[in-house]
mmCIF file with all atom_site columns, C-alpha atoms in Angstrom:
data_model
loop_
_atom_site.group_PDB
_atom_site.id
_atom_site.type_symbol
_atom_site.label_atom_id
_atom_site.label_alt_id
_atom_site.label_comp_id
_atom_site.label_asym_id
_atom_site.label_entity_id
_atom_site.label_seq_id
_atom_site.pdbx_PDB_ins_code
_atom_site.Cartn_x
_atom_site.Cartn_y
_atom_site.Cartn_z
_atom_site.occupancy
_atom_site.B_iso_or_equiv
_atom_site.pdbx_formal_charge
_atom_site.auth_seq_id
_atom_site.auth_comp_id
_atom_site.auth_asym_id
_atom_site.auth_atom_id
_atom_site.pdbx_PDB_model_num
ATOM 1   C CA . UNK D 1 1   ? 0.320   -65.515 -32.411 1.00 0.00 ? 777 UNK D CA 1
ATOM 2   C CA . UNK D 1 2   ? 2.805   -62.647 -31.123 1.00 0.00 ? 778 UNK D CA 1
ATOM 3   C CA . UNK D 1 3   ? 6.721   -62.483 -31.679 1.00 0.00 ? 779 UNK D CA 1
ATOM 4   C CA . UNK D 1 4   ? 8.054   -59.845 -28.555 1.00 0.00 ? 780 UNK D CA 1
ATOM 5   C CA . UNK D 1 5   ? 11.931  -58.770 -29.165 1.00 0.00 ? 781 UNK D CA 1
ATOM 6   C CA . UNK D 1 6   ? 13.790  -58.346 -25.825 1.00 0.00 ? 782 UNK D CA 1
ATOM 7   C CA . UNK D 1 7   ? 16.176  -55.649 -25.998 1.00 0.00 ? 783 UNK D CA 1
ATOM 8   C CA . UNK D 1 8   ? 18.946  -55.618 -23.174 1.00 0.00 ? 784 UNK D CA 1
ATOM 9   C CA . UNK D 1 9   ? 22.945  -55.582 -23.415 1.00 0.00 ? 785 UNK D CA 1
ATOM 10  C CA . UNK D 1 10  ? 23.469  -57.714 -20.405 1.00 0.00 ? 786 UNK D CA 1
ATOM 11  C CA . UNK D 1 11  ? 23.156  -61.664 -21.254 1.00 0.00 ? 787 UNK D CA 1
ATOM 12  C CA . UNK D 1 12  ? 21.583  -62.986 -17.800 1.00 0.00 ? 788 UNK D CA 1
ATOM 13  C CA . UNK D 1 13  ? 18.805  -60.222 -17.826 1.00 0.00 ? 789 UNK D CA 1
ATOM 14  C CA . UNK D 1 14  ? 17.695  -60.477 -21.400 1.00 0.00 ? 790 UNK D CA 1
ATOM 15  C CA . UNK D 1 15  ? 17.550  -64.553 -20.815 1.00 0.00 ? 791 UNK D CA 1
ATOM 16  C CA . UNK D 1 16  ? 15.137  -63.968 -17.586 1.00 0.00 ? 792 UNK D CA 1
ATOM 17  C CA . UNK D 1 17  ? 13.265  -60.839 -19.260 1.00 0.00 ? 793 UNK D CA 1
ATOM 18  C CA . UNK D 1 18  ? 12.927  -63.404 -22.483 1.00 0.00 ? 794 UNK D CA 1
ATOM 19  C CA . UNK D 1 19  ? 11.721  -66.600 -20.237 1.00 0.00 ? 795 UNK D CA 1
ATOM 20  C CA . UNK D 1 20  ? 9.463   -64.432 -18.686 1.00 0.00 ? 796 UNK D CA 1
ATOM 21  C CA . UNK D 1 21  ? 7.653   -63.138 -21.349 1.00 0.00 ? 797 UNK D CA 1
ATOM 22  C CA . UNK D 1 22  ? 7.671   -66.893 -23.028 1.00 0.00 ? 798 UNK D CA 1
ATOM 23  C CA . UNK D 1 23  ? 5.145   -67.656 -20.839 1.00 0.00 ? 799 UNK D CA 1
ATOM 24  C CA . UNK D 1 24  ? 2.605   -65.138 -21.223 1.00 0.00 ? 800 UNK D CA 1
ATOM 25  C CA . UNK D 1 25  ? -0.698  -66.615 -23.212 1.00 0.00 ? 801 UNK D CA 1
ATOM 26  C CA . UNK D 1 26  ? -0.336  -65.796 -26.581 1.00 0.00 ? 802 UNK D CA 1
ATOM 27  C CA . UNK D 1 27  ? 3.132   -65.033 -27.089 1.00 0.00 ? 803 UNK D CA 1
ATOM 28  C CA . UNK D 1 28  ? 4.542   -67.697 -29.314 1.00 0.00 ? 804 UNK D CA 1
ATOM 29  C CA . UNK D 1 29  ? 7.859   -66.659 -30.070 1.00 0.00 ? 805 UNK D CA 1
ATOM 30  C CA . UNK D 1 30  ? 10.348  -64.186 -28.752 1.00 0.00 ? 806 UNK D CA 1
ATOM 31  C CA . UNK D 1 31  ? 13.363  -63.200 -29.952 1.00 0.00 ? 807 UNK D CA 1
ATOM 32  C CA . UNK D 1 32  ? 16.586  -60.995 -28.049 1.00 0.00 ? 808 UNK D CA 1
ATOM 33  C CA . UNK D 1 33  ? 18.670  -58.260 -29.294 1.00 0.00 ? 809 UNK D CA 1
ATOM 34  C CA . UNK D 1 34  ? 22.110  -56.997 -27.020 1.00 0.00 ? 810 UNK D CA 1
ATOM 35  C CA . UNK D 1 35  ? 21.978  -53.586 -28.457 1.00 0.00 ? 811 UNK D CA 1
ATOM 36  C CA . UNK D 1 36  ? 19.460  -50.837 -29.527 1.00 0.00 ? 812 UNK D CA 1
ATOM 37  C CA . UNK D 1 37  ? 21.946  -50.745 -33.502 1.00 0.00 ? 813 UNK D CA 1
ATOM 38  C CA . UNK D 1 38  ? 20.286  -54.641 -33.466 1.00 0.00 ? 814 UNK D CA 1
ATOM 39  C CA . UNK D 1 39  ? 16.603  -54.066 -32.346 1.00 0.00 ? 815 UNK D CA 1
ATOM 40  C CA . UNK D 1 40  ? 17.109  -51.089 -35.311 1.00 0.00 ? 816 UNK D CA 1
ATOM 41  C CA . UNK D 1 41  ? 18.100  -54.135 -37.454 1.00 0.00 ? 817 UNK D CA 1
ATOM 42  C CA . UNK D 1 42  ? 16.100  -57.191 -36.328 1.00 0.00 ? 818 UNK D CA 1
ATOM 43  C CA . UNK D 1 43  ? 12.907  -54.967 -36.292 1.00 0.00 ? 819 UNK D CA 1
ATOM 44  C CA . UNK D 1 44  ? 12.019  -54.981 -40.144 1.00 0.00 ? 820 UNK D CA 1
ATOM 45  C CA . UNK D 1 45  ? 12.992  -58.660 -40.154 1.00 0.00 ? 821 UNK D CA 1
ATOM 46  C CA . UNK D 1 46  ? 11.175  -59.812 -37.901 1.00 0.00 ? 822 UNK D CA 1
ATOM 47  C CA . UNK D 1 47  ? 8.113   -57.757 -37.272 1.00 0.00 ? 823 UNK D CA 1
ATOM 48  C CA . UNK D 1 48  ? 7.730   -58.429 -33.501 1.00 0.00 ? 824 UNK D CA 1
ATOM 49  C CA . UNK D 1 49  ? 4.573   -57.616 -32.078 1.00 0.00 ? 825 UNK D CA 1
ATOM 50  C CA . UNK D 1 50  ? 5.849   -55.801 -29.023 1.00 0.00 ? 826 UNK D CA 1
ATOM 51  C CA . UNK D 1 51  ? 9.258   -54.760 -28.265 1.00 0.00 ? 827 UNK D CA 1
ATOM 52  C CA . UNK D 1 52  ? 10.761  -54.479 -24.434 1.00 0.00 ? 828 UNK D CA 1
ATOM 53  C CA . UNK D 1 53  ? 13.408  -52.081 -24.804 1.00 0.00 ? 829 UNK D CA 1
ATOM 54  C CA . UNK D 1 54  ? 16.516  -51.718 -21.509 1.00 0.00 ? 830 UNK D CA 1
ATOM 55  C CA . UNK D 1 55  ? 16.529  -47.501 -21.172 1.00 0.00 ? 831 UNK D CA 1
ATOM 56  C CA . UNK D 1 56  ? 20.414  -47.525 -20.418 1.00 0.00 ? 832 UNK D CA 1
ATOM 57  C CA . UNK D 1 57  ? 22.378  -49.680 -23.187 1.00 0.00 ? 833 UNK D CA 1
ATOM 58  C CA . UNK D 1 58  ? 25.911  -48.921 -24.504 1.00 0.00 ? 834 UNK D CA 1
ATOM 59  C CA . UNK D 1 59  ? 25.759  -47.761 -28.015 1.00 0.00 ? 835 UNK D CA 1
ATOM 60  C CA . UNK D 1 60  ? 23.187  -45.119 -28.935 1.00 0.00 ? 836 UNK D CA 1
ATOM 61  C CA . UNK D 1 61  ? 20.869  -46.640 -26.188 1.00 0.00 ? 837 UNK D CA 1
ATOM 62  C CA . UNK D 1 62  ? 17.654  -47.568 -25.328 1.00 0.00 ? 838 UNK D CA 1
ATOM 63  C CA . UNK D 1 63  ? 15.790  -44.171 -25.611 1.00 0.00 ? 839 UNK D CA 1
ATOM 64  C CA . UNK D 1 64  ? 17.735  -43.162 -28.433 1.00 0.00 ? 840 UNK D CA 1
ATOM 65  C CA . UNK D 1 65  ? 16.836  -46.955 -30.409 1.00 0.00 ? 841 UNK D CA 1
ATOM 66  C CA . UNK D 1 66  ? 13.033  -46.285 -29.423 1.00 0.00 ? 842 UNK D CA 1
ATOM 67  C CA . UNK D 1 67  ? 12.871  -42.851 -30.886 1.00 0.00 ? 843 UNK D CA 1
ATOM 68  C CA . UNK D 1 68  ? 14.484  -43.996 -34.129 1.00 0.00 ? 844 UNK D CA 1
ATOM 69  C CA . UNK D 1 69  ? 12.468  -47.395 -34.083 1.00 0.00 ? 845 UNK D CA 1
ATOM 70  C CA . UNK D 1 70  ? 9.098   -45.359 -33.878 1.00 0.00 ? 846 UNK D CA 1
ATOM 71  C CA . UNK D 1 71  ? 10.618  -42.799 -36.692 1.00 0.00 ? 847 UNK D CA 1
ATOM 72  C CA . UNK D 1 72  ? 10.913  -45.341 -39.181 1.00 0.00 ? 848 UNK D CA 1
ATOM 73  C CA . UNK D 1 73  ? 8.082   -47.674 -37.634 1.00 0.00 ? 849 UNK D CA 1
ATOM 74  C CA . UNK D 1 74  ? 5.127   -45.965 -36.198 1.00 0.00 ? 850 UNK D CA 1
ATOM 75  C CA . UNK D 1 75  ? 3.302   -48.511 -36.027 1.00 0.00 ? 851 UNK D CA 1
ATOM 76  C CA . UNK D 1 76  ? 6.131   -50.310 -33.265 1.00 0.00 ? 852 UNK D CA 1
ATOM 77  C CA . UNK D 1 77  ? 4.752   -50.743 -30.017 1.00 0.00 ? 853 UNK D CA 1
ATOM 78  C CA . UNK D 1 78  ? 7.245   -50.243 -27.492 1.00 0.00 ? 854 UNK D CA 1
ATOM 79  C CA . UNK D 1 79  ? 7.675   -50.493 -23.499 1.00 0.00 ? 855 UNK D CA 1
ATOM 80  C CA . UNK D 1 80  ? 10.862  -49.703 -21.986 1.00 0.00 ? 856 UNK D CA 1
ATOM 81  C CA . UNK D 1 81  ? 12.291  -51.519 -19.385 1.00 0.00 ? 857 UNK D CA 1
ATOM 82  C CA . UNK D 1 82  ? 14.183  -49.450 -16.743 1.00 0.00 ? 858 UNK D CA 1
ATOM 83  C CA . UNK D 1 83  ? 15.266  -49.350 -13.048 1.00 0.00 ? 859 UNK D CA 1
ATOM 84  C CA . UNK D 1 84  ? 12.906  -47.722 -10.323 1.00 0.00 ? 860 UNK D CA 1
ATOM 85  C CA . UNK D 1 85  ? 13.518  -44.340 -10.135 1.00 0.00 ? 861 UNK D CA 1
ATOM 86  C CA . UNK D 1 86  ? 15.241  -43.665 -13.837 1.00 0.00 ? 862 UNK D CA 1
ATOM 87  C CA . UNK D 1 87  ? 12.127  -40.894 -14.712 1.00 0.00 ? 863 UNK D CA 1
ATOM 88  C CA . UNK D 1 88  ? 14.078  -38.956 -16.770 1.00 0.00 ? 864 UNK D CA 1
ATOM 89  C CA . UNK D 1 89  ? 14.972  -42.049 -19.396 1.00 0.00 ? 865 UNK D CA 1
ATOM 90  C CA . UNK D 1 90  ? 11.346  -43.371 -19.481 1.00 0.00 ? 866 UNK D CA 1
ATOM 91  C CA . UNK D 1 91  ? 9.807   -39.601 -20.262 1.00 0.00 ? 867 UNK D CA 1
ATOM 92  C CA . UNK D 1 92  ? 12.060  -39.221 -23.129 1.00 0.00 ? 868 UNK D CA 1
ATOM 93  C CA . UNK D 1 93  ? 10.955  -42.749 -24.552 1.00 0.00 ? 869 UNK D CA 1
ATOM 94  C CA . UNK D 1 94  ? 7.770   -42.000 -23.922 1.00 0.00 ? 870 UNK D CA 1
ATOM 95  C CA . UNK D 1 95  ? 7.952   -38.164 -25.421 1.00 0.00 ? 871 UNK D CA 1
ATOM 96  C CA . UNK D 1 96  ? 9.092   -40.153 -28.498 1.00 0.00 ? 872 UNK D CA 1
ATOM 97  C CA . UNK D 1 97  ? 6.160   -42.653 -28.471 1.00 0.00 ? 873 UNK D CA 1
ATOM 98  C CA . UNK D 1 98  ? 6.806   -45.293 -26.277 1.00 0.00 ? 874 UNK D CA 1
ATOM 99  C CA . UNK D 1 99  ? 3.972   -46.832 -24.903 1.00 0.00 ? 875 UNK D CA 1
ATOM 100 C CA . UNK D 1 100 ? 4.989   -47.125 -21.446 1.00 0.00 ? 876 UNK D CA 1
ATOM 101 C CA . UNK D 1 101 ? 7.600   -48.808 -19.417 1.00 0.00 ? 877 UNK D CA 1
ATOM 102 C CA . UNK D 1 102 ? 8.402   -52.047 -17.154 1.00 0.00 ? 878 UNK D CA 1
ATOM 103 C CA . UNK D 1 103 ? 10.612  -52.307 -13.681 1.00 0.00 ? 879 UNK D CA 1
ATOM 104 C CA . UNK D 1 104 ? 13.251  -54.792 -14.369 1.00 0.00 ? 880 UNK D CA 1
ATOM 105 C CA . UNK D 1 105 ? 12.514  -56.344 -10.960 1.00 0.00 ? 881 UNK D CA 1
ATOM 106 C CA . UNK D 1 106 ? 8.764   -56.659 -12.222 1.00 0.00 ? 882 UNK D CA 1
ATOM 107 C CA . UNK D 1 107 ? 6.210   -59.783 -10.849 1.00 0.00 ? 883 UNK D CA 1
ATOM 108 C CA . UNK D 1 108 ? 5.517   -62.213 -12.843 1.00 0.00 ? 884 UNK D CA 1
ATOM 109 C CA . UNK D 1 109 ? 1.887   -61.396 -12.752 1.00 0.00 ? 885 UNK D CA 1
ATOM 110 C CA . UNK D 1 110 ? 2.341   -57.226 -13.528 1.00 0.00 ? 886 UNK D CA 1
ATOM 111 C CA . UNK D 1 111 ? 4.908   -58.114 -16.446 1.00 0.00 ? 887 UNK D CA 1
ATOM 112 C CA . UNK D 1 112 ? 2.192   -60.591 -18.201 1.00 0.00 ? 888 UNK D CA 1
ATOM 113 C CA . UNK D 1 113 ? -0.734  -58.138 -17.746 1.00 0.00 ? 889 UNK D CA 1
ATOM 114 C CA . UNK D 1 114 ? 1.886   -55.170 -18.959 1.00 0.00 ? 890 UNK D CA 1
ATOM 115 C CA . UNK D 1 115 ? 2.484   -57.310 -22.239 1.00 0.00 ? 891 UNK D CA 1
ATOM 116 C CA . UNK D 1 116 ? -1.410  -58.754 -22.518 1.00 0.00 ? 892 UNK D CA 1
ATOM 117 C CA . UNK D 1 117 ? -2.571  -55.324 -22.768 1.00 0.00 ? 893 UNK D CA 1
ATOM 118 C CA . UNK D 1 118 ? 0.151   -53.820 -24.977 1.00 0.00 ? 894 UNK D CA 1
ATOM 119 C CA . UNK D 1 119 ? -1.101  -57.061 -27.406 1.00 0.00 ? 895 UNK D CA 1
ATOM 120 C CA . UNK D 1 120 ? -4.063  -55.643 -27.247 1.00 0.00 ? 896 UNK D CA 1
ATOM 121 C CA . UNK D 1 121 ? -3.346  -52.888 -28.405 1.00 0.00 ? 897 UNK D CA 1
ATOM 122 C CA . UNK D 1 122 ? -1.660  -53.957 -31.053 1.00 0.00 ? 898 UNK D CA 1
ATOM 123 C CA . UNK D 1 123 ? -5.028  -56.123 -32.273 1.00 0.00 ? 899 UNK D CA 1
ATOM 124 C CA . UNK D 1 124 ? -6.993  -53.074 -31.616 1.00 0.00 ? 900 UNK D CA 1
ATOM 125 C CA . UNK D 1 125 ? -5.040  -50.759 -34.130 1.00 0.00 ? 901 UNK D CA 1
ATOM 126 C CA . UNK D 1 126 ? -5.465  -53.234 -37.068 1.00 0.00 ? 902 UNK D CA 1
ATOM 127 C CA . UNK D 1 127 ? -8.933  -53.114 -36.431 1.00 0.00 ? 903 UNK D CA 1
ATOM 128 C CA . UNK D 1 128 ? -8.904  -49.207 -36.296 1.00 0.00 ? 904 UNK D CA 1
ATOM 129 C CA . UNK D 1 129 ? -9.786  -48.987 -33.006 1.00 0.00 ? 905 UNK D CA 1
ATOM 130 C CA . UNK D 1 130 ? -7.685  -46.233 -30.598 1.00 0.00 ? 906 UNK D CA 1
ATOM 131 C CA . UNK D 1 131 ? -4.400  -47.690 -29.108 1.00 0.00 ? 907 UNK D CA 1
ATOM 132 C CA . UNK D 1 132 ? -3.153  -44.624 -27.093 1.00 0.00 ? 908 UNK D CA 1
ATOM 133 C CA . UNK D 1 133 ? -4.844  -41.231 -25.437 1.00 0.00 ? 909 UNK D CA 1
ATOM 134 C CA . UNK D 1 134 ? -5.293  -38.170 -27.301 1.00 0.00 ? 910 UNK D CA 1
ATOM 135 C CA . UNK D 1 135 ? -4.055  -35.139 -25.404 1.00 0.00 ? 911 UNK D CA 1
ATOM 136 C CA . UNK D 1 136 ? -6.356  -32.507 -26.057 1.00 0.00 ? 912 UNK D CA 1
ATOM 137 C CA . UNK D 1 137 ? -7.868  -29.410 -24.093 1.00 0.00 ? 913 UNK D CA 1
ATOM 138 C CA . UNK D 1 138 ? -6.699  -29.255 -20.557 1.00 0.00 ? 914 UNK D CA 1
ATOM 139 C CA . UNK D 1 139 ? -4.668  -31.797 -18.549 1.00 0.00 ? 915 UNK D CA 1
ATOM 140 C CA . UNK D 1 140 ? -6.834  -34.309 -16.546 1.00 0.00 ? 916 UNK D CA 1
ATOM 141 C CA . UNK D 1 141 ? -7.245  -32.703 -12.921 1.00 0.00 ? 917 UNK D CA 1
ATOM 142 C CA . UNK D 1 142 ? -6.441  -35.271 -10.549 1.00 0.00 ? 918 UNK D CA 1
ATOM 143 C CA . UNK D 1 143 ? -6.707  -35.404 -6.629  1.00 0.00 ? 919 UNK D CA 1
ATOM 144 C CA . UNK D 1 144 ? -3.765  -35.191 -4.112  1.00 0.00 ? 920 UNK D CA 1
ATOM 145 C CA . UNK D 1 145 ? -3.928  -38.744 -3.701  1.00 0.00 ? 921 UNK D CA 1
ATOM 146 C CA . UNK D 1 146 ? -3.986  -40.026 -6.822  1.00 0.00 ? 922 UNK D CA 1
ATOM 147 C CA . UNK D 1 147 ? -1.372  -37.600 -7.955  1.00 0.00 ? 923 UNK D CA 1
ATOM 148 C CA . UNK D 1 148 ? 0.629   -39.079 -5.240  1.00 0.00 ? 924 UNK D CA 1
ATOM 149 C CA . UNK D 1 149 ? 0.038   -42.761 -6.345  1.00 0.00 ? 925 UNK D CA 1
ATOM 150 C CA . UNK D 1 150 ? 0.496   -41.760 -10.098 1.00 0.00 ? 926 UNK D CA 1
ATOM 151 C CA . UNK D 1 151 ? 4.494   -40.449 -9.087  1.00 0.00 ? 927 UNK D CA 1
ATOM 152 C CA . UNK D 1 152 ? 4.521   -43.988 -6.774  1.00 0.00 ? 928 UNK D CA 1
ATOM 153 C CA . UNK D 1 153 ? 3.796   -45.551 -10.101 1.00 0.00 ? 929 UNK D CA 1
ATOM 154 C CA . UNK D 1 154 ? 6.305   -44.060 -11.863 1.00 0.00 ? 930 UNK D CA 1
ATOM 155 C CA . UNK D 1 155 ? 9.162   -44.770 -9.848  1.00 0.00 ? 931 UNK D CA 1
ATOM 156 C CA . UNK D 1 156 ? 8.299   -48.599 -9.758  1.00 0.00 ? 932 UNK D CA 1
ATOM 157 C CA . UNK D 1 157 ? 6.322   -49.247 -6.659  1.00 0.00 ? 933 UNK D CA 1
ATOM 158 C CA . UNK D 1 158 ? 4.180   -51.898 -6.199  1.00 0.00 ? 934 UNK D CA 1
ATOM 159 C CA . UNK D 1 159 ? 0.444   -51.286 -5.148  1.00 0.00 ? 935 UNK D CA 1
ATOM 160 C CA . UNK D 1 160 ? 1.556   -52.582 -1.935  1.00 0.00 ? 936 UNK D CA 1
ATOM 161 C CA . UNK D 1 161 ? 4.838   -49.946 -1.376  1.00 0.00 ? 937 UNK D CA 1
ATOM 162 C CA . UNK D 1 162 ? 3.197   -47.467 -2.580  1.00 0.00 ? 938 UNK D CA 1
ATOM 163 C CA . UNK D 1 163 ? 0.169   -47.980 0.576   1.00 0.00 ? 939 UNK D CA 1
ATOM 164 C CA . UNK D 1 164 ? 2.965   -48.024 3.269   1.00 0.00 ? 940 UNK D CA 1
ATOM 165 C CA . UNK D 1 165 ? 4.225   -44.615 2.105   1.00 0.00 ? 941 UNK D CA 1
ATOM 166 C CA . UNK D 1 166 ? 0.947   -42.807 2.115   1.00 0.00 ? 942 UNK D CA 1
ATOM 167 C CA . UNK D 1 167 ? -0.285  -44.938 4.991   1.00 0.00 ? 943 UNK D CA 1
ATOM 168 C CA . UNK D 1 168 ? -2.954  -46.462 3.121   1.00 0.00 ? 944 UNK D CA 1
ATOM 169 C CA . UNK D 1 169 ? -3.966  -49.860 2.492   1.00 0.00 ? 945 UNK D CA 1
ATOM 170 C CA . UNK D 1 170 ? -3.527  -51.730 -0.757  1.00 0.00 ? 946 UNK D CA 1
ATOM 171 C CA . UNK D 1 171 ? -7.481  -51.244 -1.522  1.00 0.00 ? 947 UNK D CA 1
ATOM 172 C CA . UNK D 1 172 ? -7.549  -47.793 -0.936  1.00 0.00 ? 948 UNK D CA 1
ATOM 173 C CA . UNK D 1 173 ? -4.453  -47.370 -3.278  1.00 0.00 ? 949 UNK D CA 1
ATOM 174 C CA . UNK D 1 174 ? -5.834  -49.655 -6.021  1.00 0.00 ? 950 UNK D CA 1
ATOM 175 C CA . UNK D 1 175 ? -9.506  -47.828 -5.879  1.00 0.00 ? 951 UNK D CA 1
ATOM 176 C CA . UNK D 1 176 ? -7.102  -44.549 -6.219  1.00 0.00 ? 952 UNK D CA 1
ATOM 177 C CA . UNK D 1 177 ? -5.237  -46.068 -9.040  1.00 0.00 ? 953 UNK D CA 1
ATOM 178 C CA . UNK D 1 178 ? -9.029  -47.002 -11.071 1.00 0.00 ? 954 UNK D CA 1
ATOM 179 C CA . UNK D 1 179 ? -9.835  -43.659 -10.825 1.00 0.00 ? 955 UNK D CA 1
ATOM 180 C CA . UNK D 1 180 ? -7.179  -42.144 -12.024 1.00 0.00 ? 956 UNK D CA 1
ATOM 181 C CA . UNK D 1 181 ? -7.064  -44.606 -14.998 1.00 0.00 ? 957 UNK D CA 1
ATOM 182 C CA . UNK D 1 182 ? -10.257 -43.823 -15.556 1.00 0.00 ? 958 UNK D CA 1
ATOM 183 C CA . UNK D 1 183 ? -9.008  -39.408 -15.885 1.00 0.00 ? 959 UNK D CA 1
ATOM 184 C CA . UNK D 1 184 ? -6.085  -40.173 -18.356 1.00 0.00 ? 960 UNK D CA 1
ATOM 185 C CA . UNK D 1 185 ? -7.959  -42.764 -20.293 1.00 0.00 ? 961 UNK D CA 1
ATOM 186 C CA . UNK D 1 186 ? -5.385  -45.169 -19.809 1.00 0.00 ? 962 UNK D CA 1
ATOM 187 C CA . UNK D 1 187 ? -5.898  -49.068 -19.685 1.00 0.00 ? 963 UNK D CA 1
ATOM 188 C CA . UNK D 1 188 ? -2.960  -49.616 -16.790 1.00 0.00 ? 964 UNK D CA 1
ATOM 189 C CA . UNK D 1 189 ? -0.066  -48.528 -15.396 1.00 0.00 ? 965 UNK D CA 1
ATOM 190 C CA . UNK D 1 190 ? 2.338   -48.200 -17.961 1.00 0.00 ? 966 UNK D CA 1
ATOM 191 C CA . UNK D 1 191 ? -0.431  -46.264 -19.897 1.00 0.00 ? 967 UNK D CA 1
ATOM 192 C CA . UNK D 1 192 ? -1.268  -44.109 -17.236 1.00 0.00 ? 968 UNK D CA 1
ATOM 193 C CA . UNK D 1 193 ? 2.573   -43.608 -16.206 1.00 0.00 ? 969 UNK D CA 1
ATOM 194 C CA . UNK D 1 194 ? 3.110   -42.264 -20.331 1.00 0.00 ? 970 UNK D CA 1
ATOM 195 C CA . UNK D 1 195 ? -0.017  -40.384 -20.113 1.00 0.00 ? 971 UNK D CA 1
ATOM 196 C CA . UNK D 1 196 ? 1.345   -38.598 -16.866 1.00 0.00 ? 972 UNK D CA 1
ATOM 197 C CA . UNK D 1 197 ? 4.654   -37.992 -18.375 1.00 0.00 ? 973 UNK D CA 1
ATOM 198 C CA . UNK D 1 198 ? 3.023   -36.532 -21.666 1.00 0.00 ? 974 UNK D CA 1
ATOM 199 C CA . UNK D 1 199 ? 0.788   -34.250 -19.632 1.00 0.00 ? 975 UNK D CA 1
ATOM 200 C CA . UNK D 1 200 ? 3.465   -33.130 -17.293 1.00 0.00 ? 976 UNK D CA 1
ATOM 201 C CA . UNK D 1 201 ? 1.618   -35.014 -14.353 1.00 0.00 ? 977 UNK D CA 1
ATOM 202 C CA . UNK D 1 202 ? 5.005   -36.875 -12.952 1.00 0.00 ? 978 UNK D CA 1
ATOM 203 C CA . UNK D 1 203 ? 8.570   -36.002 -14.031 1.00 0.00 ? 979 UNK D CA 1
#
């Protein structure tokens, strides 16, 4: 039983972002907002269990509406949704405790496993359990290659656009992209993309 609150200023892509998420499993209602002032306002009310939040709004704007949502809220769980290629939006959501971020143009199949896990998430921190990875010591050391596929991550590529760039196939990206997971302790891509921005890793 999850409410998600779509947050984007322009009518036709809040309506697809909001049909879209409608039919993940277990989201049973979701609810839009055309402005970061109302996601601010709808939050208390309605408690959402996940919020997608556009980076570049009018008004104070997306990054600016996640930073005071987590302020007042820290237990929000937040994913941005932004552009390929808008870095510098999604590491100052995420500096402020976003939990990652979506590409607007994102599958079907990636957007309902990006929202799945953030639910997760949520179920795990009533139970106590961790939700996000503790930075402490050094920064993960990670190969060439999967340093390469992290920053292919983080500008929006698919597993598949990110092989013909490096001249690998899909396999070899996705075994790259499981082991790097598996260094920053994050549960996908949107974790692993936060992590990396966190650490320094991508920018």
């Amino acid at each position: 039983m999850a409410t998600v609150l779509v947050c984007d200023d322009l009518p036709l892509a809040r309506e697809a972002m909001r049909r879209m998420v409608a039919a993940v499993p277990g989201v049973t209602r979701v609810v839009g907002a055309s402005s970061g002032e109302e996601a601010l306002q709808r939050w208390p009310v309605e408690r959402p269990s996940l919020v997608i939040m556009d980076v570049r709004m009018p008004g104070i704007g997306g990054v600016e509406a996640a930073r005071r949502l987590l302020a007042r809220h820290p237990e929000a769980n937040v994913l941005m949704a932004t552009m390929a290629e808008d870095g510098d939006g999604v590491a100052r959501a995420v500096a402020a405790g976003a939990r990652g971020y979506l590409v607007k143009d994102v599958s079907r199949e990636e957007l309902a496993t990006a929202v799945l896990q953030a639910l997760q998430d949520v179920s795990r921190r009533r139970g106590g359990g961790r939700t996000r990875a503790v930075l402490t010591g050094r920064a993960p050391v990670l190969t060439e290659r999967e340093q390469q596929v992290l920053v292919g991550m983080s500008r929006g590529r698919s597993n598949a656009e990110i092989g013909r760039e490096l001249f690998l196939s899909e396999d070899t990206v996705k075994t790259h992209a499981r082991r790097l997971f598996r260094k920053l302790e994050a549960a996908d891509r949107a974790q692993a993309v936060a992590v990396g921005f966190r650490w320094g890793l991508v920018r």
